[in-house]
Every structure is written in structure tokens, then in C-alpha cells.
PDB file of C-alpha atoms and ligand atoms in Angstrom:
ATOM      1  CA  UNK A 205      87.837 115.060  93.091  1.00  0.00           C
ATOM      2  CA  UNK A 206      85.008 114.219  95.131  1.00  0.00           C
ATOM      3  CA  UNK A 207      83.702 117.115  98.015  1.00  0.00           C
ATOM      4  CA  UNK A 208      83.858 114.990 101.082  1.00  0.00           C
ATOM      5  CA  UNK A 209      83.458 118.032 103.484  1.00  0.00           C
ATOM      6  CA  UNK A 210      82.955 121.730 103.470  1.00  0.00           C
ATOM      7  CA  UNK A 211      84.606 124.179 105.803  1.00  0.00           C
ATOM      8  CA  UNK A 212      82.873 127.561 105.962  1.00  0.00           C
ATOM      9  CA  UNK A 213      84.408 131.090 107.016  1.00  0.00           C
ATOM     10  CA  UNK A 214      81.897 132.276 109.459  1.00  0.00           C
ATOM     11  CA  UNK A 215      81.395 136.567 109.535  1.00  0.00           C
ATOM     12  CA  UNK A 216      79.872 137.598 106.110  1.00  0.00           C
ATOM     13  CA  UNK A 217      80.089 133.681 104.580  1.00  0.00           C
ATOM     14  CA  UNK A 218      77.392 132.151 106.960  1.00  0.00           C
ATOM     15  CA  UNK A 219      76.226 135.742 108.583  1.00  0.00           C
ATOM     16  CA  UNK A 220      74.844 138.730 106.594  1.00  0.00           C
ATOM     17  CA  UNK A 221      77.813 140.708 105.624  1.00  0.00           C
ATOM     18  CA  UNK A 222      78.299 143.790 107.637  1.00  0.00           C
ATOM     19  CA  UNK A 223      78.092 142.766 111.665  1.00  0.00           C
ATOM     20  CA  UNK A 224      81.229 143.689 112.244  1.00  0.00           C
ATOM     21  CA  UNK A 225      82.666 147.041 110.980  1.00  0.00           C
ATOM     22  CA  UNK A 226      86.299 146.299 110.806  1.00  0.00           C
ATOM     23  CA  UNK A 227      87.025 149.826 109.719  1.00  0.00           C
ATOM     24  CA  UNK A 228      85.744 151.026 113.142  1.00  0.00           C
ATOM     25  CA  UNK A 229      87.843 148.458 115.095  1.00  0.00           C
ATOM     26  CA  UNK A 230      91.165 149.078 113.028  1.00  0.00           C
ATOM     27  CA  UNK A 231      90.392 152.919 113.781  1.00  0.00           C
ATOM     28  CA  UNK A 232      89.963 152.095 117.283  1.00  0.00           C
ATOM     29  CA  UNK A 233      93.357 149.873 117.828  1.00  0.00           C
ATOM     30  CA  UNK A 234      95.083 152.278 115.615  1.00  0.00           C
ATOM     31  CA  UNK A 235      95.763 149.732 113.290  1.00  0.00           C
ATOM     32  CA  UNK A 236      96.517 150.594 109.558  1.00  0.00           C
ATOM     33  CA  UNK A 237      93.539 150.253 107.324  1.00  0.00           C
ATOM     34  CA  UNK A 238      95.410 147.532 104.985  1.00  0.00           C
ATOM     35  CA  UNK A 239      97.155 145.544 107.749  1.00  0.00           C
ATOM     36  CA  UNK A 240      95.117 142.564 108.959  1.00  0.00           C
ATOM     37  CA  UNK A 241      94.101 143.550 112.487  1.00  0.00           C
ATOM     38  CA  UNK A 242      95.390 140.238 114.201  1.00  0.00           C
ATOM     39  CA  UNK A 243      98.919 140.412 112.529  1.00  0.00           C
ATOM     40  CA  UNK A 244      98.647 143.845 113.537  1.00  0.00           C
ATOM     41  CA  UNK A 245      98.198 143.149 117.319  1.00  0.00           C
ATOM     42  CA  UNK A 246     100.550 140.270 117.212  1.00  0.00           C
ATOM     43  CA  UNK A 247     103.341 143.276 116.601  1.00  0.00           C
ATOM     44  CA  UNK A 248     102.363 144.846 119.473  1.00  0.00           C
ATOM     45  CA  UNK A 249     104.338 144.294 122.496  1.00  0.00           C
ATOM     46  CA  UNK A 250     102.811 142.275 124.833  1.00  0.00           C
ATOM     47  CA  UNK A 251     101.000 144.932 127.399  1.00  0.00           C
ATOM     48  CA  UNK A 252      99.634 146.629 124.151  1.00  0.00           C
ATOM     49  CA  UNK A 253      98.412 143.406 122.907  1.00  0.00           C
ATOM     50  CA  UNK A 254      96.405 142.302 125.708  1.00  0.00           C
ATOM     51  CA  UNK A 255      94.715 145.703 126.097  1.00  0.00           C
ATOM     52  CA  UNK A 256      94.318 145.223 122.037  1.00  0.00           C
ATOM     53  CA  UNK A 257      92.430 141.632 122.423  1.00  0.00           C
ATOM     54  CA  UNK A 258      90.831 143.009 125.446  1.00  0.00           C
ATOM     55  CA  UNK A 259      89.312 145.813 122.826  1.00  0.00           C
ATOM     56  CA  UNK A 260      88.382 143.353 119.827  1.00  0.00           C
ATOM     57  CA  UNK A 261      86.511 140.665 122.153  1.00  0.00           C
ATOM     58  CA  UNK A 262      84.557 143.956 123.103  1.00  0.00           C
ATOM     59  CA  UNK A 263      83.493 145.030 119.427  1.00  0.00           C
ATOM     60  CA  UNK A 264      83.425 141.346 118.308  1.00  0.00           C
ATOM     61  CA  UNK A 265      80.742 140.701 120.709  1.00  0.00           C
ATOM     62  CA  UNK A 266      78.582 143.864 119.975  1.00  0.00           C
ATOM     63  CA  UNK A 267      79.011 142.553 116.560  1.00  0.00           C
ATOM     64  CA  UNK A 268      77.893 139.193 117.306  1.00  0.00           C
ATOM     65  CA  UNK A 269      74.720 139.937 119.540  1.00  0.00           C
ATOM     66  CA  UNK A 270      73.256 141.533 115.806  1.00  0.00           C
ATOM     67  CA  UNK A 271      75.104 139.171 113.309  1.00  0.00           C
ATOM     68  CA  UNK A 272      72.057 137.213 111.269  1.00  0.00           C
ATOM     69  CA  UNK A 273      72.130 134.398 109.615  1.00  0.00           C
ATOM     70  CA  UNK A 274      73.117 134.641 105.636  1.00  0.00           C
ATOM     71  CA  UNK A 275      70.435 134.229 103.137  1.00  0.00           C
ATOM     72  CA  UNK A 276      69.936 130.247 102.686  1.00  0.00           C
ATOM     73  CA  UNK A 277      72.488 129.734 105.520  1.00  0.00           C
ATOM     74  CA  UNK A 278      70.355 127.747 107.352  1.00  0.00           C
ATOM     75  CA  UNK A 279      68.340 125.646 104.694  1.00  0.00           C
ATOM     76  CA  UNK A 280      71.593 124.906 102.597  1.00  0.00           C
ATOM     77  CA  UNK A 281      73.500 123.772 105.892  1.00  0.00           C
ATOM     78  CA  UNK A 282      70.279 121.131 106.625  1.00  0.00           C
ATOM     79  CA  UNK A 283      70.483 120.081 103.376  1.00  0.00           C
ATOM     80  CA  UNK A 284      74.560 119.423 103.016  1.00  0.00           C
ATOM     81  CA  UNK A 285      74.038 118.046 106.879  1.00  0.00           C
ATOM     82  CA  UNK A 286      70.800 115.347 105.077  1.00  0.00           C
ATOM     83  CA  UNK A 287      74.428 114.370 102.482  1.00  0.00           C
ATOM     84  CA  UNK A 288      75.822 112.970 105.743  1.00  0.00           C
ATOM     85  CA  UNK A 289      78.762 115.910 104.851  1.00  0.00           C
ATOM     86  CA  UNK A 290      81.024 116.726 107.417  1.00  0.00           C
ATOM     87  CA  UNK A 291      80.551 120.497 108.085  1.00  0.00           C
ATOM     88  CA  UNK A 292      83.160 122.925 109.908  1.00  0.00           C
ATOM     89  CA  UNK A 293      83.658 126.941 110.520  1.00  0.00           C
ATOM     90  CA  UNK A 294      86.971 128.499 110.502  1.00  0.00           C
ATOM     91  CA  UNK A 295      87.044 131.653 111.640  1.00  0.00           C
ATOM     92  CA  UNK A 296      89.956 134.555 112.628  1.00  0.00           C
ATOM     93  CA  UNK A 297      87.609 135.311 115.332  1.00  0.00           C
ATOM     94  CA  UNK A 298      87.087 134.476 118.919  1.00  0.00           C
ATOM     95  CA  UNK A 299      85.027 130.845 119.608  1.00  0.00           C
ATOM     96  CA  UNK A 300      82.622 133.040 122.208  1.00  0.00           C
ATOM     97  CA  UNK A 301      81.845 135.506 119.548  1.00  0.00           C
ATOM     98  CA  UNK A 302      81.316 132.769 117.117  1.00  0.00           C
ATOM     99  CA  UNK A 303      78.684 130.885 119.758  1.00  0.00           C
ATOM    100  CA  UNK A 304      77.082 134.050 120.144  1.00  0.00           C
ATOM    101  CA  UNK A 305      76.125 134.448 116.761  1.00  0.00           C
ATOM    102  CA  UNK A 306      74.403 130.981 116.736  1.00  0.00           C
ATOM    103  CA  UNK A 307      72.408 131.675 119.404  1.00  0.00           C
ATOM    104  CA  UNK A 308      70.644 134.377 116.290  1.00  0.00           C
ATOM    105  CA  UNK A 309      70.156 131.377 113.832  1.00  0.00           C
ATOM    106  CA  UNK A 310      67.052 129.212 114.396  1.00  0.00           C
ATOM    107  CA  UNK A 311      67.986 125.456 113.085  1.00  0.00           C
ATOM    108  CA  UNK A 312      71.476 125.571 113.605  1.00  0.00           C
ATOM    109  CA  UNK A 313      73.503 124.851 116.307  1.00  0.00           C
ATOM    110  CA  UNK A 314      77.406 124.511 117.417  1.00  0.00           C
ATOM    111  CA  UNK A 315      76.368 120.493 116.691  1.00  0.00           C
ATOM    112  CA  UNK A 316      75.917 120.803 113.317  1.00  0.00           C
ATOM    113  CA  UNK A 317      79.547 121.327 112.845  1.00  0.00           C
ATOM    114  CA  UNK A 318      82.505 118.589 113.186  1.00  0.00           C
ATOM    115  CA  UNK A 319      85.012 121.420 113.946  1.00  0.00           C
ATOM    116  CA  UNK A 320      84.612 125.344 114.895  1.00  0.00           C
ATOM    117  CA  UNK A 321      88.617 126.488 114.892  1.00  0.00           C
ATOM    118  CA  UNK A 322      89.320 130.218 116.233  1.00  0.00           C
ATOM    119  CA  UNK A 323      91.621 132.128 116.538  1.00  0.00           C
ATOM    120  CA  UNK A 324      91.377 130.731 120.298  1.00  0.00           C
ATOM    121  CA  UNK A 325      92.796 127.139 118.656  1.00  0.00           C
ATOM    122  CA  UNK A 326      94.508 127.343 115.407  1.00  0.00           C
ATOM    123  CA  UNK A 327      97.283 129.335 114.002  1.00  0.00           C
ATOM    124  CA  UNK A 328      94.272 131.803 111.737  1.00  0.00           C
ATOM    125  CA  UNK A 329      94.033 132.589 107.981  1.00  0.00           C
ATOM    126  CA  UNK A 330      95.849 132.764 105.645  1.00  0.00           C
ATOM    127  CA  UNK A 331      97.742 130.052 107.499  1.00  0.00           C
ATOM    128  CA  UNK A 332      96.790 126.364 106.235  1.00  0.00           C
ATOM    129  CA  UNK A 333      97.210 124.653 109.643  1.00  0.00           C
ATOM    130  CA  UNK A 334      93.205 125.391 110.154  1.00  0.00           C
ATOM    131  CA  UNK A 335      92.070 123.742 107.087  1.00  0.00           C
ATOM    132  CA  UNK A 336      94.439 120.733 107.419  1.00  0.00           C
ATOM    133  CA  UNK A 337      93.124 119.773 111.025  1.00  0.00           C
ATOM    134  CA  UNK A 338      89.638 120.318 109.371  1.00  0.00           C
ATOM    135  CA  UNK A 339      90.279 117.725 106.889  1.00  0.00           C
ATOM    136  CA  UNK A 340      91.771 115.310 109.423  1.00  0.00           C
ATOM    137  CA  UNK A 341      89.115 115.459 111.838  1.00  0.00           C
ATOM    138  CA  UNK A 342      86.437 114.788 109.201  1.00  0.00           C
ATOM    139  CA  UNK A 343      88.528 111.905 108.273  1.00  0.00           C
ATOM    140  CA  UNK A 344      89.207 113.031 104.644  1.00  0.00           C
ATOM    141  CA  UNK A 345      92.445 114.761 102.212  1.00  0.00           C
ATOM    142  CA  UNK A 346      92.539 117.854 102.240  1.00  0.00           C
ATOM    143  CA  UNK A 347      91.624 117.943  98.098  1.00  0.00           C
ATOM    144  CA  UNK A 348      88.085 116.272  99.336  1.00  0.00           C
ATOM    145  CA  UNK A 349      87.439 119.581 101.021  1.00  0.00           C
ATOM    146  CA  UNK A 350      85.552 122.637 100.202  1.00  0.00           C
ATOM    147  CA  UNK A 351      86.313 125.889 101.691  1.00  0.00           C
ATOM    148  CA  UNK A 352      83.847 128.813 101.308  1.00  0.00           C
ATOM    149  CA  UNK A 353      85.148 132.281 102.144  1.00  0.00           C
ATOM    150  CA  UNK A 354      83.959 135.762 101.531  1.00  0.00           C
ATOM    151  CA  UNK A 355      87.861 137.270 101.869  1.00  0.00           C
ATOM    152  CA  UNK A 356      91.369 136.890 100.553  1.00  0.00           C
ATOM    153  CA  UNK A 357      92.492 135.249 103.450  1.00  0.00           C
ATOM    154  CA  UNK A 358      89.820 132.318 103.065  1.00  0.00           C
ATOM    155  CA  UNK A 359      91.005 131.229  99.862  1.00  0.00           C
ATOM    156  CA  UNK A 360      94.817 131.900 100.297  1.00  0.00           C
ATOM    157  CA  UNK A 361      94.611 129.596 103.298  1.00  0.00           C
ATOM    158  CA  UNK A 362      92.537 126.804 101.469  1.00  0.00           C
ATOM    159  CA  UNK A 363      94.727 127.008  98.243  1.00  0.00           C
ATOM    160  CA  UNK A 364      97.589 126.749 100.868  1.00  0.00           C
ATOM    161  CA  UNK A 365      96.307 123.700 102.184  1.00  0.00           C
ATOM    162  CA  UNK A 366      95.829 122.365  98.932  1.00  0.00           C
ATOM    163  CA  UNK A 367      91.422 122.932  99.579  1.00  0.00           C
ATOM    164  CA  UNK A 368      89.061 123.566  96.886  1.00  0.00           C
ATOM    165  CA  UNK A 369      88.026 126.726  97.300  1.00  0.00           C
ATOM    166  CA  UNK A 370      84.798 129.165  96.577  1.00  0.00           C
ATOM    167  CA  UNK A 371      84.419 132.670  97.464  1.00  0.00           C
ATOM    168  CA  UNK A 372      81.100 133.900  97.117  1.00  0.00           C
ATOM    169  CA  UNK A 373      80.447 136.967  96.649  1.00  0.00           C
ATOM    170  CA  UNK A 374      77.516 139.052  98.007  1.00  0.00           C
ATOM    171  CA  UNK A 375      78.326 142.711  97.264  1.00  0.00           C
ATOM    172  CA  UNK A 376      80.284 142.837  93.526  1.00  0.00           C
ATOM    173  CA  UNK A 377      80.983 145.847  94.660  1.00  0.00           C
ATOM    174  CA  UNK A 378      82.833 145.165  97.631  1.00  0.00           C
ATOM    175  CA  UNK A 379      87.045 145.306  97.067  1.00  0.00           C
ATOM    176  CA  UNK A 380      88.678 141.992  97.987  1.00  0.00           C
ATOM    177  CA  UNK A 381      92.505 142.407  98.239  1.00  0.00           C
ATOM    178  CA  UNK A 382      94.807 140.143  95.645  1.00  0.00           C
ATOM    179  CA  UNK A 383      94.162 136.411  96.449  1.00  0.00           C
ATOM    180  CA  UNK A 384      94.443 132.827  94.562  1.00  0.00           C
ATOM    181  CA  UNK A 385      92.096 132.538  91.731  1.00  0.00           C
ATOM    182  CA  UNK A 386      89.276 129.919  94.113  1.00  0.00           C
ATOM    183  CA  UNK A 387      87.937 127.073  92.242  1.00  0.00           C
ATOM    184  CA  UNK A 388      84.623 128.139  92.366  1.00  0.00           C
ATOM    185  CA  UNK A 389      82.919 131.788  92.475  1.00  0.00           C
ATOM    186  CA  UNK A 390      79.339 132.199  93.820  1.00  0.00           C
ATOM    187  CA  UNK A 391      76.590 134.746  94.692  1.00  0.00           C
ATOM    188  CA  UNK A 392      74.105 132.814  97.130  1.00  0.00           C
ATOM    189  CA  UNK A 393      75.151 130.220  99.485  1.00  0.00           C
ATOM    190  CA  UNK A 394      72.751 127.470  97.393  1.00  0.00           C
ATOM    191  CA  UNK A 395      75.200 127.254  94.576  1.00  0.00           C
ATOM    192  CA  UNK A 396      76.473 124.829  96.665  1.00  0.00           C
ATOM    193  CA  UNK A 397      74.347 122.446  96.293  1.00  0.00           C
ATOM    194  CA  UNK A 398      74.837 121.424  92.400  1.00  0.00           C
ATOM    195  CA  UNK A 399      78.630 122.168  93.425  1.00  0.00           C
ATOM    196  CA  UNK A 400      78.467 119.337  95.788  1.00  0.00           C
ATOM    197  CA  UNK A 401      76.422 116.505  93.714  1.00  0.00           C
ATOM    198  CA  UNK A 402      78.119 117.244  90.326  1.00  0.00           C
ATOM    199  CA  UNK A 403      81.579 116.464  92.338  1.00  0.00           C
ATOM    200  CA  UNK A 404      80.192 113.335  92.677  1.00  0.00           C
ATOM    201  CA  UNK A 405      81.069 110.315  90.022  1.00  0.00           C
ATOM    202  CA  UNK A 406      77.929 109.844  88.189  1.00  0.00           C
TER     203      UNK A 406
HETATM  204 MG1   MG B 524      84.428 136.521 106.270  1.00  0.00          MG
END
């Protein structure tokens, strides 16, 4: 099947791994070290939960004011955008902290993408419902696109959807909890590239 469009988690997929210190924030919200910290605050009742979002918008922006881009980020996404290939970000964080972060990248802006979804307008990972308004909006199946994720949730939500799927994979050393085997594994963010054109019926 042909790529048609690739949808990119944001922290540690498009940014250098590391901003944001999710250990810290779990520690802070008293959430459980394995527990997803959005499920986590959704289980909250609702005063606790507002104080909780109140808390993450706080550390997500610290983490966003230092958040660089990932190595090749910015060449790679000029030369997929030169393809004419729809682009899009899918992120469980907030759309402010994720415009933030763009303001640190040089030759990429929030119009480079066809679609940013947050947590602020889609159900998040590892729900599909992200992915398959991705594909929609760029006008294509959802088998036509590409998602590239550096977690679990990434690729259980673009398997879900039905997505290819790539998780690359900056630190081998880094523990990534059980997940979908993705289509594609990859260490730097050009791999993409020959991942793209080789899709393509010769
Ligand atoms: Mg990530």
C-alpha cells in the first residue's frame, strides 16, 4: 500500500527525547508509575481533576519552553512536505504546549501540518479516533497512512486504526511497555525517506 500521509507523535518522535520528565509529573499528581497519567486523572473526581490538568499544563509548558527539535526533524519534514505529503502531529498533550515547542524549531511551523490533534480535540492514544480523523482530513484510508511513534500507545492506536506504523527508536535502551509489533522499526527520523518512495509502485 502506498504512504499517502504521515502522522507523527510529537514529544520524543519530532523533539529530542527527554523534555518532559514524566516520572517527575506522575510523582507530582501521585499517579502510579505504570498508569498512563491522563487515564489516571480521568479517575479522579472532578475537583481533583481540574487541579490535576491545572498541574500538567504547568510542567508541560516548562517542558516545552526547552523541548528541541529531533535530529533530522526539520530537514526530513521539508523534504516529505517537497512529496506534496500530507503531514499531521498527534499528540496526548495540550495544543499550547505543542505550539510552544515550535516556536524552538527554525523551518517549521504549525503550517506545515494538515492536522495537530490534542488531547484538547480528540479522544488521545491508544484510542484510534485521532488517527482516523487524520486520514480523513488528508483525504486518504487510513492503510495510506504512516504513523511514527516513540511509545506503546503510538502504535497501539495506529494498528487500531488499521495505520502503518513505525516506532523509532532513539535510546535501545529505553523500556517500551508491550505494544503491536509496528510495521516498521527505525533509529533516525531519515529512514523515512526510502520508507516513503519504496511504498511507491515503481
Ligand atoms: Mg512520544
Amino acid at each position: 500500500m502506498v504512504i499517502k500521509g504521515i502522522l507523527f507523535d510529537f514529544d520524543g518522535t519530532l523533539t529530542v527525547p527527554g523534555a518532559i520528565n514524566f516520572l517527575e509529573i506522575k510523582a507530582s499528581l501521585r499517579c502510579p508509575p505504570d498508569m498512563p497519567i491522563l487515564e489516571f486523572i480521568e479517575s479522579l473526581d472532578k475537583y481533583e481533576q481540574q487541579k490535576a490538568y491545572k498541574l500538567l499544563d504547568r510542567h508541560e509548558e516548562k517542558a516545552a519552553r526547552i523541548s528541541l527539535p529531533a535530529q533530522g526533524a526539520e530537514s526530513v519534514i521539508r523534504e516529505l512536505k517537497n512529496e506534496n505529503l500530507p503531514l499531521g502531529i498527534i499528540t496526548r498533550n495540550s495544543l499550547d504546549s505543542v505550539l510552544l515547542a515550535l516556536n524552538n524549531f527554525d523551518n517549521i511551523c504549525v503550517d506545515d501540518f494538515a492536522i495537530i490533534l490534542t488531547r484538547d480535540n480528540v479522544k488521545p492514544k491508544p484510542d484510534p479516533a485521532g488517527v482516523l480523523i487524520a486520514a480523513s482530513k488528508m483525504g486518504i484510508l487510513p492503510e495510506e497512512l504512516l504513523l511514527v511513534g516513540d511509545f506503546s500507545l503510538d502504535i497501539m492506536a495506529g494498528h487500531a486504526a488499521g495505520a502503518k506504523t513505525a516506532l523509532i527508536v532513539y535510546d535501545a535502551t529505553r523500556t517500551i511497555p508491550p505494544h503491536p509489533e509496528p510495521d516498521y522499526k527505525i533509529n533516525h527520523l531519515r529512514e523515512l525517506i526510502p520508507i516513503v518512495s519504496s511504498s511507491k509502485p515503481k
